[in-house]
Coordinates of C-alpha atoms in Angstrom, one line a residue:
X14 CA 0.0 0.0 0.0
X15 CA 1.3 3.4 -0.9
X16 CA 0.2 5.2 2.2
X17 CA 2.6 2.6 4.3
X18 CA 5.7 3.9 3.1
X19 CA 6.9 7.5 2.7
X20 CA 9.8 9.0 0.7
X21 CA 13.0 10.2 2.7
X22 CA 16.2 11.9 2.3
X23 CA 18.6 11.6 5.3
X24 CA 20.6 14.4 6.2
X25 CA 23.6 12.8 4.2
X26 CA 21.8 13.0 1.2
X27 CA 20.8 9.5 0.7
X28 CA 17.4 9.0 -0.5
X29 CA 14.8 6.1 0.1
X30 CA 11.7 4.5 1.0
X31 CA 10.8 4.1 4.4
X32 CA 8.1 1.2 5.3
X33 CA 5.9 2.9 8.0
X34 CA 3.0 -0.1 8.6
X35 CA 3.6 -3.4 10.1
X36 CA 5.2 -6.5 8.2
X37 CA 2.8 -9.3 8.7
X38 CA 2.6 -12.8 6.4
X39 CA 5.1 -10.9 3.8
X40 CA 2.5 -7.9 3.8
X41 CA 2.6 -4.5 5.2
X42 CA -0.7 -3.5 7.0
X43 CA -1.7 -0.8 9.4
X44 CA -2.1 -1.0 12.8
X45 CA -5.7 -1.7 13.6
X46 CA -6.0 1.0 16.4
X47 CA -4.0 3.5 14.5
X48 CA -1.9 4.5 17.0
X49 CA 1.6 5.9 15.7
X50 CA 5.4 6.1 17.1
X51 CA 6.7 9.3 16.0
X52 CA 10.8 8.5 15.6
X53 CA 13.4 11.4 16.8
X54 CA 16.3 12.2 14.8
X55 CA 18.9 12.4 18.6
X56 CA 21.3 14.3 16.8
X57 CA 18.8 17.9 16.3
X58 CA 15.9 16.6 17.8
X59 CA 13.7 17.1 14.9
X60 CA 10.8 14.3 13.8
X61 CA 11.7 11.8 11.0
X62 CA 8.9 10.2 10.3
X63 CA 6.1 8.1 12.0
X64 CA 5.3 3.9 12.2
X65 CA 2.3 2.8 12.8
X66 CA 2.5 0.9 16.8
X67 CA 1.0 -2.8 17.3
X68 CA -1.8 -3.4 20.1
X69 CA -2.7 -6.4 21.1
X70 CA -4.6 -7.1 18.2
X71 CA -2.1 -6.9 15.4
X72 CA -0.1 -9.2 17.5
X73 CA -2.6 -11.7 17.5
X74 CA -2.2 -11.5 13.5
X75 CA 1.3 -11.8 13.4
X76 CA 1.0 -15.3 16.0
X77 CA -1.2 -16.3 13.8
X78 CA 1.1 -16.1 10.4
X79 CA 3.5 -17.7 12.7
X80 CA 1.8 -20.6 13.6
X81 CA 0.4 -21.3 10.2
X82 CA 3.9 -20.7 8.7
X83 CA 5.4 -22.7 11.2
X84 CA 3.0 -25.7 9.8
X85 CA 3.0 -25.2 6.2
X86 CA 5.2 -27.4 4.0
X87 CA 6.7 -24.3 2.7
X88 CA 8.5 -24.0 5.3
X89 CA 8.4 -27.0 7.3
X90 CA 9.1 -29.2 4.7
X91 CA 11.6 -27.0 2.9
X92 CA 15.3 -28.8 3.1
X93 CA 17.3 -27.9 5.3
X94 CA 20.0 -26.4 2.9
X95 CA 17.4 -24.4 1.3
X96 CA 16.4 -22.8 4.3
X97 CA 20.4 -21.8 5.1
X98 CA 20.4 -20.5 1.2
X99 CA 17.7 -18.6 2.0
X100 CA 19.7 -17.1 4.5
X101 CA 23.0 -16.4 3.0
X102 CA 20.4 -14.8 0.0
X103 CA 19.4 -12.1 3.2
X104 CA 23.0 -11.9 4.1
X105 CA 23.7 -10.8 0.4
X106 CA 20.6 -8.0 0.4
X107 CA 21.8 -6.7 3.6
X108 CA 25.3 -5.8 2.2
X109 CA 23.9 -5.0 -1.0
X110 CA 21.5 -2.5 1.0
X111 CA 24.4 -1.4 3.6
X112 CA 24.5 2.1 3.1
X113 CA 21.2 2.8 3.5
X114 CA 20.8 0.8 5.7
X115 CA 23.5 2.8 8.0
X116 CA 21.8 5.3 7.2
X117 CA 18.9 4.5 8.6
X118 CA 20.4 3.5 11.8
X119 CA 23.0 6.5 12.4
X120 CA 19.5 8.9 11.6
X121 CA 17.5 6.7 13.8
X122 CA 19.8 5.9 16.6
X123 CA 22.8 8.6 16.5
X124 CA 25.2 6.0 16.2
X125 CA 28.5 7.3 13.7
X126 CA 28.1 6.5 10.5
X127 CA 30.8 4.9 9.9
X128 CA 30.6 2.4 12.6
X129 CA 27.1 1.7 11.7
X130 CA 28.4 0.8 8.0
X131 CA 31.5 -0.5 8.6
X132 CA 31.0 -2.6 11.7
X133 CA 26.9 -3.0 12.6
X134 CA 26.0 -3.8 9.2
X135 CA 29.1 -6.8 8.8
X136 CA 28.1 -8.1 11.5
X137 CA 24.5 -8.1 10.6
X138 CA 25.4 -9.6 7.2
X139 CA 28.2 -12.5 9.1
X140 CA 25.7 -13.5 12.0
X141 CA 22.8 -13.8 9.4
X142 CA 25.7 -16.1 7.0
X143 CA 26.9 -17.8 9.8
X144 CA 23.8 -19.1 10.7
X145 CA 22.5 -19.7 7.4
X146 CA 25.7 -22.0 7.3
X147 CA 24.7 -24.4 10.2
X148 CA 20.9 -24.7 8.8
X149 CA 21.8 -28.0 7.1
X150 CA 23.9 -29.4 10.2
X151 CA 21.4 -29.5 12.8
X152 CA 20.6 -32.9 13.8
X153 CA 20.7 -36.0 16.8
X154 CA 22.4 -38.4 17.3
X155 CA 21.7 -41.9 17.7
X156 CA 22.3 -43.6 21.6
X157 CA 23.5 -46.9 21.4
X158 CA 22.0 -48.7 25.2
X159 CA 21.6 -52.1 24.3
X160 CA 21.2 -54.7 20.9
X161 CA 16.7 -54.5 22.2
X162 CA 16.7 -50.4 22.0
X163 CA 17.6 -48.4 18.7
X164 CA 17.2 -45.1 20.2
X165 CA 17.8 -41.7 18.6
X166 CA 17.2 -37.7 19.2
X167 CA 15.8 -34.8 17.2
X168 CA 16.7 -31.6 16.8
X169 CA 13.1 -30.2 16.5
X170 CA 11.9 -26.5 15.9
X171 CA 10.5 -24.5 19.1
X172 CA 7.9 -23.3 17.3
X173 CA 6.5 -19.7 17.3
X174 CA 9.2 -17.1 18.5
X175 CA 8.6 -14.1 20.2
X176 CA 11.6 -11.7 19.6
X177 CA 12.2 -8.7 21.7
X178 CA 15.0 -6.3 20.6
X179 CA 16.7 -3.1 22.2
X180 CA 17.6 0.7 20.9
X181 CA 21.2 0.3 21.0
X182 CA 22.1 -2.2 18.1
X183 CA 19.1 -2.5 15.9
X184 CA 19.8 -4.4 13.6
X185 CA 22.5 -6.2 14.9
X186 CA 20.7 -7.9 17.6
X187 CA 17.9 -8.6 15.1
X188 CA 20.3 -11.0 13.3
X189 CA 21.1 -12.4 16.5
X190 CA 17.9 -13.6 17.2
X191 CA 16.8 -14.0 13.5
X192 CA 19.9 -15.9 12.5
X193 CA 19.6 -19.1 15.1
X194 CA 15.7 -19.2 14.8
X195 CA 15.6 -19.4 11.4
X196 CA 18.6 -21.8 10.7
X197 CA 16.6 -24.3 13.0
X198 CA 13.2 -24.1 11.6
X199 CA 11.7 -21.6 13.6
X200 CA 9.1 -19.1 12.7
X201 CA 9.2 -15.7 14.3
X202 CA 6.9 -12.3 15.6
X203 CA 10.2 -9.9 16.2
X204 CA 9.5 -6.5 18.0
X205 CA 12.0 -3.6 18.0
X206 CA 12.3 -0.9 20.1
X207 CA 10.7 2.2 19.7
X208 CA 12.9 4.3 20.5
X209 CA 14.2 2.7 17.1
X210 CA 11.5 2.0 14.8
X211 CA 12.9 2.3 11.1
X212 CA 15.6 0.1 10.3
X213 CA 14.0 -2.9 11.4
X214 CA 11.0 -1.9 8.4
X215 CA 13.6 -1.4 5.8
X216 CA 15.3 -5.2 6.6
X217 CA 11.6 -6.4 6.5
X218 CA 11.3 -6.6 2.6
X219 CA 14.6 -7.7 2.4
X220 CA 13.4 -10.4 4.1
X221 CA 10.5 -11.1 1.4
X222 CA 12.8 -10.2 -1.3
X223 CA 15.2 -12.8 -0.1
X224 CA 12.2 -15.1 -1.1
X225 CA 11.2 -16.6 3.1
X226 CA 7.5 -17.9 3.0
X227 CA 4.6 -15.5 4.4
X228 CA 4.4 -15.7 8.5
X229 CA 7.8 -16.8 8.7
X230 CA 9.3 -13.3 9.8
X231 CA 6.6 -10.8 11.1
X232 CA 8.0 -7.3 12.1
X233 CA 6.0 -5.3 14.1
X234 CA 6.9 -1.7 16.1
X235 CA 4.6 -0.8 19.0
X236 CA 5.2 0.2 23.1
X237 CA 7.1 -2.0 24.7
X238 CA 4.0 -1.7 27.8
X239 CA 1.2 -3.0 24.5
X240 CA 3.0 -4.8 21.8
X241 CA 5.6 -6.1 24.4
X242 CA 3.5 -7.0 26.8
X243 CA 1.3 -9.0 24.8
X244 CA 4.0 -10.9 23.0
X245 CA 4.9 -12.1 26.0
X246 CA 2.4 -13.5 27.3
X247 CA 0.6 -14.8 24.2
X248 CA 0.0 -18.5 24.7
X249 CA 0.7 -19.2 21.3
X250 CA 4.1 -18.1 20.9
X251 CA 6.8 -20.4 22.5
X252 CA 10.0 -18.9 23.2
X253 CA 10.7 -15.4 24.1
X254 CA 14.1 -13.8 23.3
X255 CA 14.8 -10.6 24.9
X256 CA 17.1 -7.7 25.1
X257 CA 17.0 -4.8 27.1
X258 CA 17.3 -3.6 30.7
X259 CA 17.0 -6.5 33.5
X260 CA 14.4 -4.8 34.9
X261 CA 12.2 -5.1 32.0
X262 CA 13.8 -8.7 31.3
X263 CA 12.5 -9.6 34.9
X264 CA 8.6 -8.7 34.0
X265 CA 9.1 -10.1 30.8
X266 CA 9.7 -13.3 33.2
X267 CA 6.9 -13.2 34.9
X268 CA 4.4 -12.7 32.0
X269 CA 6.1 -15.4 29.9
X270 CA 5.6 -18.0 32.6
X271 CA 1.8 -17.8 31.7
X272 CA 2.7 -20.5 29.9
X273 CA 6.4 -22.0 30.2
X274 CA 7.6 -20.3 27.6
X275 CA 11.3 -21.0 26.6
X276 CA 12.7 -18.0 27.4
X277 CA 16.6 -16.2 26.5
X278 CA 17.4 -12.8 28.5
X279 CA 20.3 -10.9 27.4
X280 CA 19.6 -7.9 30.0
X281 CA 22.3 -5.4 31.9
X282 CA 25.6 -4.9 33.1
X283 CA 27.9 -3.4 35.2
X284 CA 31.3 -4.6 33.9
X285 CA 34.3 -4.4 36.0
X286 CA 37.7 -3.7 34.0
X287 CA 40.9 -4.9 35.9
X288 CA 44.2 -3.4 35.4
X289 CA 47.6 -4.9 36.9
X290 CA 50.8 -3.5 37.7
X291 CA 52.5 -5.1 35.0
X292 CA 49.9 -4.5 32.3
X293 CA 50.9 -2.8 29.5
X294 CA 49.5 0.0 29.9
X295 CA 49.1 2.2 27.0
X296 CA 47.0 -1.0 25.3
X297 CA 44.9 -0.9 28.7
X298 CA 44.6 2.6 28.7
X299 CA 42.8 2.2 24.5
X300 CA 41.1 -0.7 25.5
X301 CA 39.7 0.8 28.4
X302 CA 38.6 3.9 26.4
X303 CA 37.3 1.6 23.4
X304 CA 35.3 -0.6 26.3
X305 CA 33.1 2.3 28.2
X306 CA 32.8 5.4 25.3
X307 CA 31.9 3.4 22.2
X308 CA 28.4 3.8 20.9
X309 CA 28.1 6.6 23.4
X310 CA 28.5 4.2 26.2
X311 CA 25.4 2.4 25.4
X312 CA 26.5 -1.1 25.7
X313 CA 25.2 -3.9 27.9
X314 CA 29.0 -5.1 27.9
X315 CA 30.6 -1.9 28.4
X316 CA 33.8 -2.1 30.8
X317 CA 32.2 0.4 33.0
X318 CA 34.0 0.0 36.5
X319 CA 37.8 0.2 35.9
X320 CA 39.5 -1.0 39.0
X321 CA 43.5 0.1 38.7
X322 CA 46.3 -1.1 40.6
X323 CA 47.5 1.4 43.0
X324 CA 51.0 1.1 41.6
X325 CA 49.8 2.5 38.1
X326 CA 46.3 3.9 39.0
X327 CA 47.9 7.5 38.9
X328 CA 49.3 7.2 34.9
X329 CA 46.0 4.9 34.2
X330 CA 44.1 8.2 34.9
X331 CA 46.1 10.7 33.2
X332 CA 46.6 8.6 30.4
X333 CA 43.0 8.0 30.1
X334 CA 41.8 11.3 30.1
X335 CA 44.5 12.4 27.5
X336 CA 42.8 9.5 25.2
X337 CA 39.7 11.0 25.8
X338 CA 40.4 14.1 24.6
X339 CA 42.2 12.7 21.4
X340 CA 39.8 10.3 20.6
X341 CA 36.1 11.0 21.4
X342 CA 35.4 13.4 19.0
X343 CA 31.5 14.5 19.8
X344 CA 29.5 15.4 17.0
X345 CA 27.3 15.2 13.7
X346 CA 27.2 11.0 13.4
X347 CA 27.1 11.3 9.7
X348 CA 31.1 13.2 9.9
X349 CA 33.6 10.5 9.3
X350 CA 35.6 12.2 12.0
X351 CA 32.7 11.9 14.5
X352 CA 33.7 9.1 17.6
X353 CA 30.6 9.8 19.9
X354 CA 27.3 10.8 18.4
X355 CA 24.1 11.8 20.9
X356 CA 22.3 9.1 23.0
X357 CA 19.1 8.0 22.3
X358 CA 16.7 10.1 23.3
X359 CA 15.9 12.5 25.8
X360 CA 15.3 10.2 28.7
X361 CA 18.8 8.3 28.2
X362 CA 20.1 12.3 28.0
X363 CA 18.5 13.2 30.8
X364 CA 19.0 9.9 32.9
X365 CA 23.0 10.0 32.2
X366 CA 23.0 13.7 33.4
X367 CA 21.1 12.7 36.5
X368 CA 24.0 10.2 37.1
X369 CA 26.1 12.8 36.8
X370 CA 24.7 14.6 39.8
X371 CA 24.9 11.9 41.9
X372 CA 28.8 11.4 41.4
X373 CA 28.9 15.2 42.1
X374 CA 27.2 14.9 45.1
X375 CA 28.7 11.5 46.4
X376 CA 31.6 12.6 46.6
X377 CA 33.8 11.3 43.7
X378 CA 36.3 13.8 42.0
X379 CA 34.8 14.7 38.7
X380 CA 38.0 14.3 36.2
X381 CA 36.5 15.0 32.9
X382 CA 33.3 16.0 31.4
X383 CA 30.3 16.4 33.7
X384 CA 28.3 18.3 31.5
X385 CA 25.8 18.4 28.3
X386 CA 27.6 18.8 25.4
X387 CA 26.4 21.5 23.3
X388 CA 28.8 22.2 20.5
X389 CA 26.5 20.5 17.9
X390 CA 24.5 23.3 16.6
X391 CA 23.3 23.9 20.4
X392 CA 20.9 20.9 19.8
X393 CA 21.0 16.9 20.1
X394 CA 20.8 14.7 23.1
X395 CA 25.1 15.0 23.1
X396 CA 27.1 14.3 26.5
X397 CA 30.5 15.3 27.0
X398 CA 32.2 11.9 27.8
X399 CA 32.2 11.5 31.4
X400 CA 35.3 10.6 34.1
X401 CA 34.9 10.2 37.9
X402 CA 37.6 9.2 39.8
X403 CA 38.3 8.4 43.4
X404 CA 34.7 6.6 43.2
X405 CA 33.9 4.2 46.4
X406 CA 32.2 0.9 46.0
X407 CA 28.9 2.1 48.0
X408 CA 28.3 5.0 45.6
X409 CA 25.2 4.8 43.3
X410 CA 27.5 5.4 40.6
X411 CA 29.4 2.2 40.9
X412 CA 26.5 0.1 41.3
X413 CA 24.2 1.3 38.9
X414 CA 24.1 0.7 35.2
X415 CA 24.2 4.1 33.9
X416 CA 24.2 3.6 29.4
X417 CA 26.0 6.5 28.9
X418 CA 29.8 7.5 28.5
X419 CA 30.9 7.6 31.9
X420 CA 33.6 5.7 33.8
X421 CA 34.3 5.5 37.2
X422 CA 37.5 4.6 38.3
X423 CA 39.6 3.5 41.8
X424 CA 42.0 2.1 42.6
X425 CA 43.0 -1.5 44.7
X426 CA 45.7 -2.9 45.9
X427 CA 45.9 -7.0 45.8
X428 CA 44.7 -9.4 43.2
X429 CA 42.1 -10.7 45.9
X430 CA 40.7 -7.4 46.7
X431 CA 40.5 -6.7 42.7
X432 CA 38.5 -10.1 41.9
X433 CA 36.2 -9.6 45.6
X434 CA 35.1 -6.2 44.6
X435 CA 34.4 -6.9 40.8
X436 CA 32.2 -9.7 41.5
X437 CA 30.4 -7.6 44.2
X438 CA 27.7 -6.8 42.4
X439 CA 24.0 -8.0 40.8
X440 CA 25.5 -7.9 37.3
X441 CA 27.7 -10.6 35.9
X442 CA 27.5 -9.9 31.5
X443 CA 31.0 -8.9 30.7
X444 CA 34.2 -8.3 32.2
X445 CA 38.5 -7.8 31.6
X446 CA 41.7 -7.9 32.6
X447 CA 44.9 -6.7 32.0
X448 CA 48.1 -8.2 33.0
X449 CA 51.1 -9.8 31.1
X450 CA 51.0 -12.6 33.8
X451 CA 49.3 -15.3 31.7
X452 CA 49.0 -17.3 35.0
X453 CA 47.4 -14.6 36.7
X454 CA 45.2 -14.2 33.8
X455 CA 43.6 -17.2 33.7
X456 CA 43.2 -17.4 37.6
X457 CA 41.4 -14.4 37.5
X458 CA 39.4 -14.9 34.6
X459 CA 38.3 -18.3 36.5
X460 CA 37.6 -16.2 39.6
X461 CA 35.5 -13.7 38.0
X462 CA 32.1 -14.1 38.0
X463 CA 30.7 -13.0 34.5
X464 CA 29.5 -15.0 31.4
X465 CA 32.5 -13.6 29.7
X466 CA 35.8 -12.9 30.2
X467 CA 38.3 -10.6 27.8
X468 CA 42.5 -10.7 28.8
X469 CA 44.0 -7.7 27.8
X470 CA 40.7 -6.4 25.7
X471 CA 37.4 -5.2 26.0
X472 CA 34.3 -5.8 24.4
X473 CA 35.8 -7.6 21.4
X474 CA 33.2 -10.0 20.8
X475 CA 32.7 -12.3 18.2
X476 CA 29.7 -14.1 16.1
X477 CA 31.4 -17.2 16.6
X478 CA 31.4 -17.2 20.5
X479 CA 29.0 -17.9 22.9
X480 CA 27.7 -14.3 24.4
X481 CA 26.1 -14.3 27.5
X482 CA 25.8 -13.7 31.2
X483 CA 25.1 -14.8 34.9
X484 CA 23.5 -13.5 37.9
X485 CA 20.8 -10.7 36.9
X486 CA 22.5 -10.3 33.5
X487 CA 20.2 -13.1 31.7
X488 CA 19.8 -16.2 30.9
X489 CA 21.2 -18.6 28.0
X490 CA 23.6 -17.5 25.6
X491 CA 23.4 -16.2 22.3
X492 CA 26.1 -16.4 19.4
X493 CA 28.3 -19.5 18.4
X494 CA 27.2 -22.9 18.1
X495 CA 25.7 -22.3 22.0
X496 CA 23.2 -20.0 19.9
X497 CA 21.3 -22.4 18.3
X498 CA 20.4 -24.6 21.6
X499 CA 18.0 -21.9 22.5
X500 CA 16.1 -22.5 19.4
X501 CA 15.5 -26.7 19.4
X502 CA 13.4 -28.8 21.8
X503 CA 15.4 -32.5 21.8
X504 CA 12.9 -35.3 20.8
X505 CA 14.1 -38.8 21.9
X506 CA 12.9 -41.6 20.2
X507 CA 12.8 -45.2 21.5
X508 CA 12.3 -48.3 19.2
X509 CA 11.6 -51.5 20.8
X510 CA 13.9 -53.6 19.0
X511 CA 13.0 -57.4 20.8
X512 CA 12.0 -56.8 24.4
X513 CA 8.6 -58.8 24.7
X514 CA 6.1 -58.5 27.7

């Protein structure tokens, strides 16, 4: 329909077609209340464009599609290597599409350009191929007991998926969850933010052009409180895959056990960064920089506590600060010289300043930043990247996850005191260390508690690896081979080969 898609040009110029409705078995409808989601351009404030926002209703629609895709030997009977060709097909459209496709994302989001292009979108494009890869290698096993039992496993679809994604890598965590669901069969009702409502459109008739049956992918924007709620707690969807903020990731919990649902949480963090004496420092110092202030902080991984060896905590700082001046450049996301583009939207803005008074009024000794940032044609949700120091464990500011660029730093003084004050916390997603001492390296990253672990990095992940964490940082993993576990129910099958009653 021509009045669910509107005509844009971006503020670098590029021009395209922006779906607006809601992607339902391969077709774009309107929401059937007619409620809208206006989306903010972060970077001036101004409106882009409006989507039309799934109730209850239109999520009904898309479970349905699901289930009847799910069912339909289109897709269920289609072999299993057409199914991963399908995939690597998407994989193609999405780096054919790239450009605009960052485009829509830095616009959308405020993310720099040339990280949405040149790292977002290949990993979009390598998760989606790397899954389309294992489509055809999914199966049992057979279990030899005795010469009376010839028993086997299956490796059998979910069913119906619910996928919830967050603001801060669009599209990227859409081929997270897309990629392992559909290599194993799955069918899927995938929900993105909406603070971040366009990209996710524009992928959606990639999707259809890449040639996947109706109802197999249904993309739908709406409230996290409406459309959210009620994919949750649909009785007809069977997984849910969510992430976002662990308090949103606990109700999602609680609504989803309506029925048992299968259920993946990716939620928050409050990464702890350890630096040794006998680091190497400068590479700490980048790392550390690289781990807390790319995309504007907003990172469930983000190496947010940096704990520093007394004997080097002093040159840790200064050097840090000095990088921070170098490096984040603040301003226009579409200016290739651009490190740190605005957050979100207004609340993350305001919520990261708010932080910011609490440091202040803690106690911590403000080293750098502090402040909006308004060298960007006085408008934009920009932050001037953020430094306390001197920060004690009991402040909010250390506890908290704050989604913004701001690091808090102290000091320690033994390697027990180090690993005892990282893992004092709720969170347990990411975490690093620095030291040359491969021995003490691995001890520590065995003492740690955190789903993952980087030695002398930060926040390097990978497509092949399992990506996960512990404690009130989620459940399951995502990524890697691990990934696809999440997304198959094991079917054993007994046959009685002589045993007689």
């Amino acid at each position: 329909m021509s009045d669910l898609a509107v005509e844009l040009t971006a503020p670098n110029g590029r021009k395209y077609t922006q779906p607006t409705g809601l992607f339902i078995n391969n077709e774009w409808v309107k929401a059937k209340s007619g409620e809208m989601i206006t989306s903010i351009n972060p970077t001036d404030e101004t409106e882009i464009t409006s989507v039309h926002a799934a109730g209850p209703d239109d999520v009904d629609d898309a479970v349905a599609a699901a289930r009847k895709a799910l069912k339909a030997s289109s897709w269920r009977g289609m072999a299993s290597v057409d199914r991963g060709n399908l995939m690597l097909k998407l994989a193609s459209l999405v780096e054919e599409h790239a450009e605009t496709l960052a485009t829509i994302e830095t616009w959308d989001n405020g993310k720099p350009y040339q990280v949405a292009l040149n790292e977002d979108l290949g990993e979009v494009a390598g998760t989606l191929r790397y899954y389309g890869g294992y489509a055809d290698k999914i199966h049992g096993q057979v279990i030899n007991t005795s010469p009376a039992k010839f028993a086997y496993t299956l490796r059998e679809p979910v069913g119906v998926c619910g996928q919830i994604i967050p603001w801060n890598y669009p599209l990227a965590m859409a081929a997270w969850k897309l990629g392992p669901a559909l290599a194993c069969g799955n069918t899927v009702v995938i929900k993105a933010a909406e603070q971040t409502p366009l990209s996710i459109l524009y992928l959606a008739n990639l999707i259809k052009q890449a040639g996947f049956p109706p109802g197999v992918v249904n993309v739908l924007n709406g409230h996290g409180l409406t459309a959210g709620v009620a994919i949750a707690a649909h009785l007809d969807i069977d997984k849910i895959a969510f992430t976002g903020s662990t308090a949103t990731g606990r109700q999602i919990m609680k609504t989803a056990s309506v029925n048992m649902k299968n259920i993946t949480l990716e939620t928050g963090g409050k990464s702890p960064l350890l630096v040794f004496d006998d680091a190497d420092l400068a590479q700490a110092v980048k790392w550390a920089h690289v781990g807390i202030m790319s995309n504007m902080g907003q990172i469930c991984t983000a190496t947010s506590r940096v704990l520093v060896q007394e004997g080097v905590y002093d040159r840790f700082v200064a050097l840090f600060k000095d990088t921070v001046k170098q490096v984040s450049k603040v301003g226009d996301p579409f200016k290739d010289e651009t490190f740190q583009g605005p957050q979100v939207t207004r609340a993350q803005y305001e919520k990261v300043l708010g932080y910011i008074e609490a440091g202040k009024s803690e106690g911590a000794t403000l080293a750098a930043g502090g402040e909006a940032y308004k060298d960007v044609n006085g408008k934009g949700f920009f932050i001037a990247p953020t430094v306390f120091t001197d920060v004690k464990d009991s402040m909010k500011i250390y506890r908290e996850e704050i989604f913004g660029p701001f690091v808090v730093i102290s000091s320690f003084k033994t390697e027990e005191e180090a690993v005892t004050r990282a893992n004092d916390t709720t969170y347990g997603l990411g975490s690093a260390v620095f030291t040359q001492d491969l021995t003490k390296a691995h001890r520590v990253a065995r003492d740690i508690e955190a789903g993952m672990v980087w030695v002398n990095s930060s926040n390097d992940s990978d497509i092949h690896i399992p990506f996960g964490g512990v404690k009130q940082s989620g459940i399951g993993r995502e990524l890697g081979e691990a990934g696809l576990a999440a997304y198959t129910n094991v079917k054993a099958v007994h046959v009685n080969m002589g045993t007689r009653l």
